[in-house]
Amino acid sequence: MVVLDNAGSSAQVRPLLPGGPHCATLVTSRSRLDGLIATDAARPVRLHALGPEDGVALLGGLLGPARVAEDPEAARELVALCDGLPLALRAASAQLMARPRWRLARLATALRDERRRLALLSAEDTGVAAALRNSVARLSADDAQLLRALGAGFAREVNTAEAAALSGADPELIQDSLDRLAEMHLLDEEATNRYVMSDLVKLFAQGDESGRGNTPGGASGGASGDPSQGG
C-alpha cells in the first residue's frame, strides 16, 4: 500500500500512483480531489469529526486511560471544545503531556476562552490554526473574504441568500464560493443549501488570514505557553 498524506491537488498525486493492479493507494487531503475520482477511479471516503466516545477514547490512548478516567466530564468537554477533530485533540493532549500534574479540567477551563482557544490548540509549528491557514492560503481573495464574512456574521448555519446578504456578493455567484469552501472542508453542507461552520473554523475566520489572533502569543509558541494564564 502507498500512503500519500495531505495531498494538495489531484495533479500532485497522479505521478505518484503505482501502475500495477496489486497495490492500493490511500490519499488524504483537506480538499475533495474530484479529479482523482473522475480520471483515476478513486473512491472518496469522508472522515467525520469524532463523537464523544471516540474522542474520549483518543484522549485515553494519548494520555493513558487512568488520567482520563480521573476526569471524565472534563474529557468530554475537551472533545466538544476541540470539535471532535483528531488534530485538535492531539494538540490538547500535547499540552497535557507536557504538564503531567494537570487535571483535564484545567485545560478545558482555559479552552473556554474563545480568544485563546486556537493558540492553545497549537504545538510549535502544527495545530488547528496552521492547518486552517494552509487551506485558506489556497482560496481566492473573494472566497477568503466570504469566509471572514461568514465567520463574523452567523451563529452556525447559513444558506445561499443569507451568505450573499452577509458578504454583499451577487447571490448568483455566491453558490460557487460556498461550494469551494465546502470542498476545502471549511464549511459542511449538511443539507441542500444549508451550510454549517464549525466553532474552530469560525474562530479562525474571525481573525485575518495572515494569522492575527490565531497563533500562539509570544515568542515561546503554543506548546510552551501557560494555558492557565488568562488573556
Short mmCIF file of C-alpha atoms in Angstrom, two decimals, residues 19-216:
data_model
loop_
_atom_site.label_atom_id
_atom_site.label_comp_id
_atom_site.label_asym_id
_atom_site.label_seq_id
_atom_site.Cartn_x
_atom_site.Cartn_y
_atom_site.Cartn_z
CA GLY A 19 0.88 1.31 -12.09
CA GLY A 20 0.31 -2.30 -11.06
CA PRO A 21 -3.02 -3.88 -10.12
CA HIS A 22 -1.83 -5.26 -6.78
CA CYS A 23 -1.08 -2.06 -4.88
CA ALA A 24 -3.69 0.14 -3.25
CA THR A 25 -3.12 3.85 -2.68
CA LEU A 26 -4.52 5.79 0.26
CA VAL A 27 -4.64 9.54 -0.30
CA THR A 28 -5.55 12.04 2.40
CA SER A 29 -6.34 15.66 1.68
CA ARG A 30 -8.21 18.64 3.09
CA SER A 31 -9.91 19.05 -0.30
CA ARG A 32 -12.08 16.54 -2.16
CA LEU A 33 -9.73 15.81 -5.09
CA ASP A 34 -12.63 15.36 -7.50
CA GLY A 35 -10.16 14.96 -10.37
CA LEU A 36 -8.91 11.64 -8.99
CA ILE A 37 -12.48 10.42 -8.81
CA ALA A 38 -13.13 11.43 -12.41
CA THR A 39 -9.97 10.10 -14.03
CA ASP A 40 -8.39 7.53 -11.71
CA ALA A 41 -11.37 5.62 -10.29
CA ALA A 42 -10.68 6.89 -6.78
CA ARG A 43 -13.34 6.18 -4.17
CA PRO A 44 -13.91 9.07 -1.75
CA VAL A 45 -14.26 8.29 1.95
CA ARG A 46 -15.24 11.27 4.04
CA LEU A 47 -13.92 11.36 7.58
CA HIS A 48 -16.27 12.97 10.06
CA ALA A 49 -15.42 14.54 13.39
CA LEU A 50 -15.16 12.14 16.30
CA GLY A 51 -18.15 11.70 18.56
CA PRO A 52 -17.85 12.00 22.35
CA GLU A 53 -16.99 8.34 22.96
CA ASP A 54 -14.42 8.09 20.18
CA GLY A 55 -12.91 11.43 21.15
CA VAL A 56 -12.52 10.37 24.77
CA ALA A 57 -11.01 7.09 23.58
CA LEU A 58 -8.43 9.03 21.56
CA LEU A 59 -7.57 11.11 24.61
CA GLY A 60 -7.22 7.89 26.60
CA GLY A 61 -4.87 6.45 24.02
CA LEU A 62 -2.69 9.55 24.11
CA LEU A 63 -2.79 10.40 27.82
CA GLY A 64 -3.44 7.00 29.31
CA PRO A 65 -6.86 5.69 30.36
CA ALA A 66 -6.22 6.31 34.06
CA ARG A 67 -5.70 10.04 33.59
CA VAL A 68 -8.86 10.38 31.51
CA ALA A 69 -10.85 8.26 33.97
CA GLU A 70 -9.94 10.71 36.75
CA ASP A 71 -11.84 13.49 34.96
CA PRO A 72 -14.44 12.01 32.56
CA GLU A 73 -16.63 15.12 32.37
CA ALA A 74 -13.64 17.29 31.52
CA ALA A 75 -12.57 14.75 28.88
CA ARG A 76 -15.95 15.04 27.17
CA GLU A 77 -15.76 18.83 27.37
CA LEU A 78 -12.32 18.77 25.76
CA VAL A 79 -13.72 16.71 22.87
CA ALA A 80 -16.52 19.26 22.41
CA LEU A 81 -14.17 22.26 22.60
CA CYS A 82 -11.95 20.56 20.00
CA ASP A 83 -14.96 19.99 17.69
CA GLY A 84 -14.08 16.30 17.75
CA LEU A 85 -11.10 16.94 15.45
CA PRO A 86 -8.23 14.49 15.97
CA LEU A 87 -5.61 17.18 15.24
CA ALA A 88 -7.12 19.47 17.88
CA LEU A 89 -7.34 16.64 20.40
CA ARG A 90 -3.72 15.70 19.77
CA ALA A 91 -2.65 19.32 20.27
CA ALA A 92 -4.63 19.46 23.51
CA SER A 93 -3.02 16.20 24.59
CA ALA A 94 0.42 17.67 23.86
CA GLN A 95 -0.36 20.46 26.31
CA LEU A 96 -1.37 17.94 28.96
CA MET A 97 1.50 15.53 28.36
CA ALA A 98 3.91 18.42 28.92
CA ARG A 99 2.17 19.05 32.27
CA PRO A 100 1.62 15.62 33.86
CA ARG A 101 0.30 17.10 37.12
CA TRP A 102 -2.57 18.92 35.43
CA ARG A 103 -6.11 17.63 35.53
CA LEU A 104 -8.01 17.75 32.25
CA ALA A 105 -10.43 20.29 33.73
CA ARG A 106 -7.64 22.88 33.94
CA LEU A 107 -7.10 22.84 30.19
CA ALA A 108 -10.84 22.69 29.49
CA THR A 109 -11.29 25.86 31.53
CA ALA A 110 -8.59 27.62 29.51
CA LEU A 111 -10.08 26.46 26.19
CA ARG A 112 -13.45 28.01 27.06
CA ASP A 113 -11.84 31.37 26.36
CA GLU A 114 -12.53 31.71 22.63
CA ARG A 115 -9.84 34.37 22.26
CA ARG A 116 -7.16 31.83 23.20
CA ARG A 117 -8.56 28.52 22.02
CA LEU A 118 -6.74 28.29 18.69
CA ALA A 119 -3.44 29.32 20.28
CA LEU A 120 -3.82 26.61 22.90
CA LEU A 121 -4.61 24.03 20.22
CA SER A 122 -1.20 24.55 18.65
CA ALA A 123 2.07 22.76 19.25
CA GLU A 124 5.11 24.55 17.83
CA ASP A 125 4.60 24.67 14.06
CA THR A 126 1.49 22.49 13.90
CA GLY A 127 -2.07 22.64 15.11
CA VAL A 128 -5.54 23.69 14.07
CA ALA A 129 -4.66 27.26 13.08
CA ALA A 130 -1.73 26.11 10.95
CA ALA A 131 -3.89 23.58 9.11
CA LEU A 132 -6.62 26.14 8.50
CA ARG A 133 -4.10 28.72 7.37
CA ASN A 134 -2.82 26.31 4.73
CA SER A 135 -6.36 25.77 3.47
CA VAL A 136 -7.20 29.49 3.41
CA ALA A 137 -3.98 30.22 1.53
CA ARG A 138 -5.36 28.19 -1.39
CA LEU A 139 -8.55 30.25 -1.61
CA SER A 140 -9.14 33.14 -3.96
CA ALA A 141 -9.36 36.59 -2.40
CA ASP A 142 -13.15 36.60 -2.87
CA ASP A 143 -13.59 33.19 -1.23
CA ALA A 144 -11.36 34.19 1.69
CA GLN A 145 -13.40 37.36 2.12
CA LEU A 146 -16.60 35.31 2.15
CA LEU A 147 -15.13 33.03 4.81
CA ARG A 148 -14.36 36.03 7.02
CA ALA A 149 -17.84 37.45 6.47
CA LEU A 150 -19.44 34.14 7.43
CA GLY A 151 -17.25 33.80 10.49
CA ALA A 152 -18.31 37.22 11.70
CA GLY A 153 -21.93 37.15 10.67
CA PHE A 154 -23.81 33.97 11.60
CA ALA A 155 -24.08 31.63 14.52
CA ARG A 156 -23.95 28.19 12.93
CA GLU A 157 -25.97 27.64 9.73
CA VAL A 158 -26.36 29.73 6.60
CA ASN A 159 -27.98 29.37 3.18
CA THR A 160 -27.09 30.97 -0.14
CA ALA A 161 -29.32 34.01 0.26
CA GLU A 162 -28.08 34.66 3.79
CA ALA A 163 -24.45 34.29 2.71
CA ALA A 164 -24.99 36.76 -0.12
CA ALA A 165 -26.54 39.26 2.28
CA LEU A 166 -23.69 38.89 4.78
CA SER A 167 -20.96 39.30 2.16
CA GLY A 168 -22.65 41.77 -0.16
CA ALA A 169 -21.91 39.45 -3.09
CA ASP A 170 -24.07 38.55 -6.07
CA PRO A 171 -26.46 35.74 -5.00
CA GLU A 172 -25.94 34.05 -8.37
CA LEU A 173 -22.18 33.84 -7.76
CA ILE A 174 -22.17 33.05 -4.05
CA GLN A 175 -23.17 29.41 -4.55
CA ASP A 176 -19.90 28.62 -6.30
CA SER A 177 -17.95 30.23 -3.48
CA LEU A 178 -19.86 28.25 -0.86
CA ASP A 179 -19.17 25.06 -2.80
CA ARG A 180 -15.45 25.84 -2.90
CA LEU A 181 -15.39 26.46 0.86
CA ALA A 182 -17.17 23.14 1.36
CA GLU A 183 -14.68 21.43 -0.95
CA MET A 184 -11.88 22.66 1.33
CA HIS A 185 -13.88 21.46 4.38
CA LEU A 186 -14.10 24.99 5.73
CA LEU A 187 -17.88 24.57 5.59
CA ASP A 188 -20.03 21.46 5.76
CA GLU A 189 -23.12 21.18 3.56
CA GLU A 190 -25.37 19.29 5.94
CA ALA A 191 -28.42 19.54 3.66
CA THR A 192 -29.24 21.12 0.33
CA ASN A 193 -28.41 24.82 0.60
CA ARG A 194 -27.67 24.57 4.34
CA TYR A 195 -24.04 25.15 5.27
CA VAL A 196 -22.51 24.75 8.72
CA MET A 197 -19.26 26.20 10.05
CA SER A 198 -17.52 24.51 12.99
CA ASP A 199 -16.60 26.58 16.03
CA LEU A 200 -12.86 26.32 15.37
CA VAL A 201 -13.19 27.42 11.74
CA LYS A 202 -15.45 30.25 12.87
CA LEU A 203 -12.86 31.42 15.39
CA PHE A 204 -10.16 31.29 12.74
CA ALA A 205 -12.32 33.18 10.24
CA GLN A 206 -12.89 35.97 12.74
CA GLY A 207 -9.18 36.78 12.56
CA ASP A 208 -7.45 37.80 9.37
CA GLU A 209 -5.83 35.13 7.25
CA SER A 210 -2.35 36.44 7.97
CA GLY A 211 -2.77 34.81 11.37
CA ARG A 212 -3.57 37.75 13.69
CA GLY A 213 -5.26 36.31 16.75
CA ASN A 214 -4.87 32.73 15.52
CA THR A 215 -1.37 31.79 16.57
CA PRO A 216 0.21 31.29 19.96
#
